[in-house]
Amino acid sequence: MNNHTTWRGDNVIQIKKPNILFIMCDDHASHAMSCYGSKINATPNIDRIANEGIRFDNCFCTNSICTPSRATILTGLYNHLNGVKTLDDCFDGRQLTFPKLLQQEAYQTAIIGKWHLGHGGESDPTGFDYWNVLPGQGDYHNPEMNEMGESKICDGYVTDIITDKSLDWLISRDKDKPFLLMCHHKAPHRPWEPDIKHAHLYEEIDIPEPETLFDDYANRASAADAATMRIGRDLNKRDLKEDLPEGLSPKEVVQWKYQRYIKDYLRCVASVDDNVGRLLDYLDEDGIADDTIVVYTSDQGFFLGDHGWFDKRFMYEESLRMPFIVRYPREIEAGGVCDFMALNVDFAETFLDYAGIAIPESMQGHSLRPLLRGENPDGWRTSMYYRYWMHCAHHWVYAHYGIRTHRYKLIYYYADPLDANGAVQDPKYPEWELFDLAKDPYEMNNVYHDPNYSVTVQELKKELDLLQWKANDTPYVFV
Ligand code: CA
């Protein structure tokens, strides 16, 4: 028996521990993936994972912003417990993470690409035999990378480089041991700089506009109108890369900027898609596709002109939803779609389960393995808890928490920085929003004050209290 296998109980059934290839992009919204029905692009290589595996249609992040989501994925904890509530919080690498546990169980572990969990010695990756990461946000072209503490400039385009280094590591691994490789792309994060190969993609066409591009933020709490992430007003010269043509009407300005923004975003995605194909091809060539769990996801969703916005942070659908597709031929049937709610707080537990490692009591999520197998587990969650802490930072989004069920979403903009690092000391008067997603999937009409929904509001508030209590978080008290 080599280290790649384990024995279950007294049985003499030899079970091979699966390899785990976790591919995560930064800000890749599911509505820019053709396997999720994108109306604006095609992602044939990423789609292979969904077509040969399973697609989750209700995977949500618990705090829609980069660094906190990454901390949750590693720890299986909500942000108030893993210490990374905002972009300005530094990750304490001493805490328990799933890569550490896999490493202890004879997995080879590596992270290559975006780390984005703070600068300085205490936030270097831990639990990895090999790491080679971008400092901070990293650059698209000729990026600096930090390889095990040594800084180097790498020639080329960041998505290609991260894939090249991932392939190098895979090729040189010990084939007698299972592996965990976290391949974390910078793309398609702002400022959306494409590579030369895709620089002219979509040049001759107009990308379709989202239904809510001209949202006027009526019938909502004041948070939506206050946010400074509007396509028409808040994209800067670095984002747009070209000067605005003269003589455009206000509506035409929004349309022109949307095209500039979305085309570069989709060009960055196209490069990711090509590079996902390279990794999948390697698994085939090496004969390990059947033994490897391949995950494709993003640290959160993103507004692709939806509500007239770019960026994320809000609990609204486009930002809340994470793409989550998984292929593992030994256990997952091809072509599945799962409607159960999955959360980023479940990822760590899922990988531990597949590796045959006991899930620590302290972790707050649940293994998704039954869902991935296509089962309908009794008592699975029907609601989820969300909290965004970074009040008014960067894009002036108010601090909020809330609950989403399959039908409703209740959001409480408590709008207070509290003690969160990087939050702006400018509290606002608290407000609530309720959306009936069955009637209003684009969340354009807040029905919180509609008497027809008063019973629903009371029920959802009770459920919110319960979820917050279960998550060990503290309610906001307005004084
Ligand atoms: Ca992100």
Tab-separated table of N, CA and C and ligand atoms in Angstrom, residues 25-28 64-67 69-70 114 116 137 186 189 298-302 312, ligand 1:
chain	number	residue	atom	x	y	z
A	25	CYS	N	-11.065	31.600	-10.143
A	25	CYS	CA	-10.813	32.894	-10.757
A	25	CYS	C	-11.188	33.996	-9.794
A	26	ASP	N	-10.864	35.215	-10.186
A	26	ASP	CA	-11.165	36.366	-9.338
A	26	ASP	C	-12.226	37.201	-10.042
A	27	ASP	N	-13.438	37.199	-9.509
A	27	ASP	CA	-14.540	38.009	-10.035
A	27	ASP	C	-15.164	37.463	-11.315
A	28	HIS	N	-15.072	36.164	-11.535
A	28	HIS	CA	-15.714	35.590	-12.722
A	28	HIS	C	-17.162	35.218	-12.384
A	64	SER	N	-19.370	38.941	-0.175
A	64	SER	CA	-18.969	39.025	-1.576
A	64	SER	C	-17.811	39.989	-1.792
A	65	ILE	N	-16.644	39.561	-1.366
A	65	ILE	CA	-15.444	40.344	-1.619
A	65	ILE	C	-14.238	39.416	-1.494
A	66	CYS	N	-13.162	39.771	-2.215
A	66	CYS	CA	-12.093	38.819	-2.522
A	66	CYS	C	-11.466	38.148	-1.299
A	67	THR	N	-10.749	38.931	-0.509
A	67	THR	CA	-9.946	38.375	0.581
A	67	THR	C	-10.794	37.574	1.570
A	69	SER	N	-13.607	35.979	1.108
A	69	SER	CA	-14.073	34.715	0.529
A	69	SER	C	-12.943	33.684	0.507
A	70	ARG	N	-11.750	34.136	0.194
A	70	ARG	CA	-10.598	33.220	0.173
A	70	ARG	C	-10.323	32.645	1.557
A	114	LYS	N	-3.026	33.763	-7.477
A	114	LYS	CA	-3.449	34.825	-6.563
A	114	LYS	C	-3.659	34.294	-5.146
A	116	HIS	N	-3.632	36.853	-2.178
A	116	HIS	CA	-4.430	38.004	-1.750
A	116	HIS	C	-4.970	37.879	-0.328
A	137	GLN	N	-2.703	42.352	-5.426
A	137	GLN	CA	-3.570	42.084	-6.574
A	137	GLN	C	-2.804	41.474	-7.745
A	186	LYS	N	-5.673	35.558	-11.417
A	186	LYS	CA	-5.974	36.969	-11.147
A	186	LYS	C	-7.183	37.416	-11.971
A	189	HIS	N	-10.214	40.052	-12.864
A	189	HIS	CA	-10.328	41.193	-11.930
A	189	HIS	C	-10.003	42.516	-12.630
A	298	SER	N	-15.231	30.878	-8.558
A	298	SER	CA	-14.715	32.235	-8.450
A	298	SER	C	-14.939	32.683	-7.012
A	299	ASP	N	-14.127	33.617	-6.529
A	299	ASP	CA	-14.248	34.003	-5.114
A	299	ASP	C	-15.580	34.682	-4.803
A	300	GLN	N	-16.226	35.228	-5.809
A	300	GLN	CA	-17.608	35.712	-5.693
A	300	GLN	C	-18.120	35.945	-7.098
A	301	GLY	N	-19.337	36.494	-7.181
A	301	GLY	CA	-19.879	36.890	-8.473
A	301	GLY	C	-19.432	38.301	-8.834
A	302	PHE	N	-20.134	38.912	-9.774
A	302	PHE	CA	-19.753	40.247	-10.232
A	302	PHE	C	-20.920	40.853	-10.997
A	312	LYS	N	-18.900	44.235	-6.952
A	312	LYS	CA	-19.622	43.144	-6.250
A	312	LYS	C	-20.128	43.671	-4.905
B	1	CA	CA	-12.725	38.741	-6.177
